CSV table of C-alpha atoms and ligand atoms in Angstrom, one decimal:
chain,number,residue,atom,x,y,z
A,1,MET,CA,-9.0,11.4,-4.8
A,2,LEU,CA,-7.7,11.0,-1.2
A,3,ALA,CA,-7.3,14.0,1.2
A,4,VAL,CA,-6.0,13.7,4.7
A,5,ARG,CA,-5.9,16.8,7.0
A,6,GLY,CA,-4.6,17.3,10.5
A,7,LEU,CA,-4.7,13.6,11.4
A,8,HIS,CA,-3.8,12.7,15.0
A,9,VAL,CA,-3.6,9.0,16.0
A,10,TYR,CA,-2.6,7.5,19.3
A,11,TYR,CA,-1.7,4.1,20.6
A,12,GLY,CA,-2.8,4.7,24.2
A,13,GLU,CA,-0.5,7.5,25.4
A,14,ILE,CA,1.8,7.2,22.3
A,15,HIS,CA,1.1,10.1,19.9
A,16,ALA,CA,2.0,8.4,16.6
A,17,LEU,CA,0.5,10.8,14.0
A,18,LYS,CA,0.7,14.5,14.9
A,19,GLY,CA,-1.3,16.5,12.4
A,20,LEU,CA,-0.5,14.5,9.3
A,21,THR,CA,-1.7,16.2,6.1
A,22,LEU,CA,-1.4,14.7,2.6
A,23,ALA,CA,-3.2,14.2,-0.6
A,24,VAL,CA,-3.2,11.6,-3.4
A,25,GLU,CA,-4.7,12.5,-6.8
A,26,GLY,CA,-6.3,10.0,-9.1
A,27,GLU,CA,-3.9,7.9,-11.2
A,28,GLU,CA,-0.8,8.9,-9.2
A,29,ILE,CA,1.8,6.8,-7.4
A,30,VAL,CA,2.7,8.6,-4.2
A,31,ALA,CA,5.6,7.4,-2.1
A,32,LEU,CA,5.5,7.8,1.7
A,33,LEU,CA,9.1,7.7,3.0
A,34,GLY,CA,10.6,8.0,6.5
A,35,PRO,CA,12.6,6.3,9.1
A,36,ASN,CA,11.5,3.4,11.3
A,37,GLY,CA,8.8,4.4,13.7
A,38,ALA,CA,7.9,7.6,11.8
A,39,GLY,CA,4.3,6.5,11.5
A,40,LYS,CA,4.1,5.2,7.9
A,41,SER,CA,2.3,2.0,8.8
A,42,THR,CA,0.1,3.8,11.2
A,43,THR,CA,-1.0,6.1,8.4
A,44,LEU,CA,-2.0,3.2,6.1
A,45,LYS,CA,-3.8,1.4,9.0
A,46,THR,CA,-5.7,4.6,9.7
A,47,LEU,CA,-6.7,5.1,6.1
A,48,SER,CA,-8.0,1.5,5.9
A,49,GLY,CA,-10.1,1.9,9.1
A,50,LEU,CA,-8.0,-0.3,11.4
A,51,LEU,CA,-7.1,2.6,13.7
A,52,PRO,CA,-9.4,5.4,14.7
A,53,PRO,CA,-8.0,8.9,14.4
A,54,ARG,CA,-8.6,11.1,17.5
A,55,GLU,CA,-8.7,14.2,15.3
A,56,GLY,CA,-8.5,15.1,11.6
A,57,ARG,CA,-10.3,14.5,8.3
A,58,ILE,CA,-9.9,11.7,5.7
A,59,THR,CA,-12.0,11.9,2.5
A,60,LEU,CA,-12.1,9.6,-0.5
A,61,LEU,CA,-13.7,11.3,-3.5
A,62,GLY,CA,-15.1,13.9,-1.2
A,63,GLU,CA,-16.7,11.5,1.3
A,64,SER,CA,-15.5,11.1,4.8
A,65,LEU,CA,-13.9,7.8,5.9
A,66,VAL,CA,-13.6,8.7,9.6
A,67,GLY,CA,-15.6,6.1,11.6
A,68,VAL,CA,-16.3,4.0,8.6
A,69,PRO,CA,-15.6,0.3,9.3
A,70,PRO,CA,-12.8,-1.5,7.4
A,71,HIS,CA,-15.0,-3.7,5.2
A,72,GLU,CA,-17.0,-0.6,4.1
A,73,ILE,CA,-13.7,1.2,3.3
A,74,VAL,CA,-12.8,-1.7,1.0
A,75,ARG,CA,-16.2,-1.4,-0.6
A,76,ARG,CA,-15.6,2.3,-1.2
A,77,GLY,CA,-12.4,1.6,-3.0
A,78,ILE,CA,-9.4,1.3,-0.7
A,79,ALA,CA,-7.4,-2.0,-0.5
A,80,HIS,CA,-4.5,-2.4,1.9
A,81,VAL,CA,-1.5,-4.7,1.4
A,82,PRO,CA,-0.1,-4.8,5.0
A,83,GLU,CA,3.5,-5.0,6.1
A,84,GLY,CA,4.4,-8.7,6.4
A,85,ARG,CA,1.8,-9.7,3.7
A,86,ARG,CA,-0.7,-11.5,6.1
A,87,ILE,CA,-1.8,-14.0,3.5
A,88,PHE,CA,-3.9,-17.0,4.6
A,89,ASN,CA,-1.1,-19.6,4.9
A,90,ARG,CA,-3.3,-22.7,4.9
A,91,LEU,CA,-5.4,-21.7,1.9
A,92,THR,CA,-4.4,-22.2,-1.7
A,93,VAL,CA,-3.3,-19.3,-3.9
A,94,LEU,CA,-6.6,-19.4,-5.7
A,95,GLU,CA,-8.6,-19.4,-2.4
A,96,ASN,CA,-6.5,-16.4,-1.1
A,97,LEU,CA,-7.4,-14.5,-4.3
A,98,GLU,CA,-11.0,-15.4,-4.0
A,99,MET,CA,-11.0,-14.0,-0.4
A,100,GLY,CA,-9.9,-10.7,-1.8
A,101,ALA,CA,-13.2,-10.5,-3.7
A,102,TYR,CA,-15.4,-11.5,-0.8
A,103,ILE,CA,-17.1,-8.1,-0.6
A,104,ARG,CA,-18.1,-8.1,-4.2
A,105,ARG,CA,-21.4,-9.2,-5.7
A,106,ASP,CA,-20.7,-8.1,-9.3
A,107,GLY,CA,-19.9,-10.4,-12.2
A,108,GLY,CA,-16.4,-9.2,-12.9
A,109,ILE,CA,-14.5,-11.5,-10.5
A,110,ALA,CA,-13.3,-14.1,-13.2
A,111,GLN,CA,-12.0,-11.2,-15.3
A,112,ASP,CA,-10.1,-9.7,-12.4
A,113,LEU,CA,-8.6,-13.1,-11.6
A,114,GLU,CA,-7.3,-13.2,-15.2
A,115,ARG,CA,-5.9,-9.7,-14.7
A,116,VAL,CA,-4.0,-10.8,-11.6
A,117,PHE,CA,-2.7,-13.9,-13.3
A,118,ALA,CA,-1.5,-11.8,-16.3
A,119,LEU,CA,0.3,-9.5,-13.8
A,120,PHE,CA,1.7,-12.4,-11.9
A,121,PRO,CA,2.0,-15.5,-14.1
A,122,ARG,CA,3.8,-17.3,-11.3
A,123,LEU,CA,0.5,-17.2,-9.3
A,124,LYS,CA,-1.3,-18.8,-12.1
A,125,GLU,CA,1.2,-21.7,-12.2
A,126,ARG,CA,0.8,-22.1,-8.5
A,127,LYS,CA,-2.8,-21.5,-8.0
A,128,ALA,CA,-3.5,-24.9,-6.4
A,129,GLN,CA,-0.5,-24.6,-4.0
A,130,VAL,CA,-0.9,-23.9,-0.3
A,131,ALA,CA,0.1,-20.3,0.2
A,132,GLY,CA,2.3,-20.9,3.2
A,133,THR,CA,4.7,-22.9,1.0
A,134,LEU,CA,5.3,-20.0,-1.4
A,135,SER,CA,8.6,-18.1,-1.5
A,136,GLY,CA,8.7,-14.6,0.1
A,137,GLY,CA,8.4,-12.9,-3.3
A,138,GLU,CA,5.5,-15.1,-4.4
A,139,GLN,CA,3.8,-14.3,-1.1
A,140,GLN,CA,4.2,-10.6,-1.8
A,141,MET,CA,2.7,-11.1,-5.3
A,142,LEU,CA,-0.2,-13.0,-3.7
A,143,ALA,CA,-0.8,-10.2,-1.1
A,144,ILE,CA,-0.9,-7.6,-3.9
A,145,GLY,CA,-3.1,-9.9,-6.1
A,146,ARG,CA,-5.5,-10.4,-3.3
A,147,ALA,CA,-5.9,-6.7,-2.8
A,148,LEU,CA,-6.5,-6.2,-6.5
A,149,MET,CA,-9.3,-8.7,-6.4
A,150,ALA,CA,-11.3,-6.0,-4.4
A,151,ARG,CA,-10.9,-3.9,-7.6
A,152,PRO,CA,-9.6,-0.9,-5.6
A,153,ARG,CA,-9.5,2.7,-6.8
A,154,LEU,CA,-6.6,3.3,-4.3
A,155,LEU,CA,-4.1,0.6,-3.4
A,156,LEU,CA,-2.1,1.0,-0.1
A,157,LEU,CA,1.2,-0.9,-0.2
A,158,ASP,CA,3.2,-1.2,3.0
A,159,GLU,CA,6.9,-2.1,2.3
A,160,PRO,CA,6.4,-4.4,-0.7
A,161,SER,CA,10.2,-4.8,-1.0
A,162,MET,CA,10.8,-6.0,2.5
A,163,GLY,CA,12.9,-9.1,2.8
A,164,LEU,CA,13.1,-9.7,-1.0
A,165,ALA,CA,16.2,-10.3,-3.1
A,166,PRO,CA,17.1,-7.3,-5.4
A,167,VAL,CA,15.9,-9.0,-8.6
A,168,LEU,CA,12.5,-9.7,-7.0
A,169,VAL,CA,12.3,-6.1,-5.7
A,170,GLU,CA,12.8,-4.9,-9.3
A,171,GLN,CA,10.0,-7.2,-10.5
A,172,ILE,CA,7.6,-6.1,-7.8
A,173,PHE,CA,8.2,-2.4,-8.6
A,174,GLU,CA,7.8,-3.1,-12.3
A,175,THR,CA,4.4,-4.6,-11.6
A,176,VAL,CA,3.5,-1.7,-9.3
A,177,ARG,CA,4.0,0.5,-12.3
A,178,ASP,CA,1.9,-1.8,-14.5
A,179,ILE,CA,-0.9,-1.8,-12.0
A,180,ASN,CA,-0.8,2.0,-11.9
A,181,ARG,CA,-0.8,2.2,-15.8
A,182,GLN,CA,-4.0,0.1,-15.7
A,183,GLY,CA,-5.6,2.9,-13.8
A,184,THR,CA,-5.2,2.1,-10.1
A,185,THR,CA,-3.9,4.9,-7.8
A,186,ILE,CA,-1.2,3.9,-5.4
A,187,LEU,CA,0.1,5.1,-2.0
A,188,LEU,CA,3.4,3.3,-1.4
A,189,VAL,CA,5.2,3.1,1.9
A,190,GLU,CA,8.8,2.1,1.5
A,191,GLN,CA,12.2,1.9,3.2
A,192,ASN,CA,13.8,1.5,-0.2
A,193,ALA,CA,13.6,5.2,-1.0
A,194,ALA,CA,15.6,4.9,-4.2
A,195,MET,CA,13.2,2.3,-5.7
A,196,ALA,CA,10.1,4.1,-4.4
A,197,LEU,CA,11.2,7.4,-5.9
A,198,SER,CA,12.0,5.7,-9.2
A,199,VAL,CA,8.3,4.6,-9.7
A,200,ALA,CA,6.5,7.4,-7.8
A,201,HIS,CA,5.2,10.6,-9.3
A,202,ARG,CA,5.3,12.4,-6.0
A,203,GLY,CA,6.5,11.7,-2.5
A,204,TYR,CA,6.2,12.8,1.2
A,205,VAL,CA,8.8,12.4,3.9
A,206,LEU,CA,7.3,11.6,7.3
A,207,GLU,CA,9.2,12.1,10.5
A,208,THR,CA,7.9,11.5,14.0
A,209,GLY,CA,4.3,11.7,12.9
A,210,ALA,CA,4.2,14.7,10.6
A,211,ILE,CA,5.2,15.5,7.0
A,212,MET,CA,8.6,17.2,6.9
A,213,LEU,CA,9.0,17.5,3.1
A,214,SER,CA,7.0,16.8,0.0
A,215,GLY,CA,7.4,17.2,-3.7
A,216,ALA,CA,7.7,15.7,-7.1
A,217,ALA,CA,9.7,12.4,-7.0
A,218,ALA,CA,12.4,14.0,-9.2
A,219,GLU,CA,12.8,16.9,-6.8
A,220,LEU,CA,13.0,14.7,-3.8
A,221,ARG,CA,15.7,12.6,-5.5
A,222,GLU,CA,17.7,15.8,-5.9
A,223,ASN,CA,17.1,17.1,-2.4
A,224,ALA,CA,20.2,17.1,-0.2
A,225,GLU,CA,18.5,16.0,2.9
A,226,VAL,CA,16.7,13.1,1.2
A,227,ARG,CA,19.9,12.0,-0.5
A,228,ARG,CA,21.7,12.0,2.8
A,229,ALA,CA,19.1,10.4,5.0
A,230,TYR,CA,17.3,8.1,2.6
A,231,LEU,CA,19.4,7.5,-0.4
A,232,GLY,CA,22.5,6.6,1.5
A,233,GLU,CA,24.6,9.4,0.0
A,234,SER,CA,27.0,11.6,1.9
B,1,ATP,P1,8.3,0.9,10.5
B,1,ATP,O1,8.9,1.0,9.1
B,1,ATP,O2,9.3,0.5,11.5
B,1,ATP,O3,7.1,0.0,10.5
B,1,ATP,P2,6.6,3.1,10.6
B,1,ATP,O4,7.0,4.5,10.0
B,1,ATP,O5,5.7,2.3,9.8
B,1,ATP,O6,7.9,2.3,10.9
B,1,ATP,P3,4.7,2.9,12.7
B,1,ATP,O7,4.7,1.4,12.8
B,1,ATP,O8,3.6,3.6,12.1
B,1,ATP,O9,6.0,3.4,12.0
B,1,ATP,O10,4.9,3.5,14.2
B,1,ATP,C1,4.7,4.8,14.6
B,1,ATP,C2,4.9,5.0,16.1
B,1,ATP,O11,3.9,4.3,16.8
B,1,ATP,C3,6.2,4.4,16.6
B,1,ATP,O12,6.6,5.2,17.7
B,1,ATP,C4,5.8,3.0,17.1
B,1,ATP,O13,6.6,2.6,18.2
B,1,ATP,C5,4.4,3.3,17.6
B,1,ATP,N1,3.5,2.1,17.5
B,1,ATP,C6,3.3,1.4,16.4
B,1,ATP,N2,2.5,0.4,16.6
B,1,ATP,C7,2.2,0.4,17.9
B,1,ATP,C8,1.4,-0.4,18.8
B,1,ATP,N3,0.7,-1.4,18.3
B,1,ATP,N4,1.4,-0.1,20.1
B,1,ATP,C9,2.1,1.0,20.6
B,1,ATP,N5,2.8,1.8,19.8
B,1,ATP,C10,2.9,1.5,18.5
């Protein structure tokens, strides 16, 4: 579905992605792991059109995304849940969800709203509440729900577990699995490698802007280097 080859991205003089190559097949959950500053968020921002690559190819279903503006990338099927959620604090839950569907002209919006409310009953209960007053976990649910309102083929999730209590992390990942089972492909950036590898089919390990290791999630869980560096084992 998504193919990335030889991607180079800079922030001014800082060379953040150095020839990144990866692929995501339809219906997969793929985890992108790596230490702080490795370039994980940069990868997602580049895929969603927020950063221009200096070199390299990105294709979605065979069509190039390089140079395509962010709103058009959403229309082509990629929705991004950024790090830190970035919901509209002063709008209600329902208004935030409606914003997620702003590019659409089709008649399926009401149905997708029901899908989001089925995945996150808490959002239905709180649909009239101003989003800035939600808890951190609820805000994460809202950020994911808003992205789903664009009816993406590919969902990019940046650190969905960040700042959440363990019980909420479990819930969010359970829902990530449900979203995938309903047919949405997912590229997941996570610091919580154990949790990410428990839901993902495959994974990549990114270090200083390039892929160092990749494989089936089960293989990565057994890999000595991954266990030491990312799973907190000695
Ligand atoms: P984290 O989990 O800490 O967000 P990450 O793997 O997502 O890490 P990125 O945020 O993609 O890492 O950063 C990759 C590199 O680019 C780092 O060296 C970082 O300092 C640099 N970088 C990121 N954003 C900017 C920016 N806006 N301006 C300059 N340099 C940046």
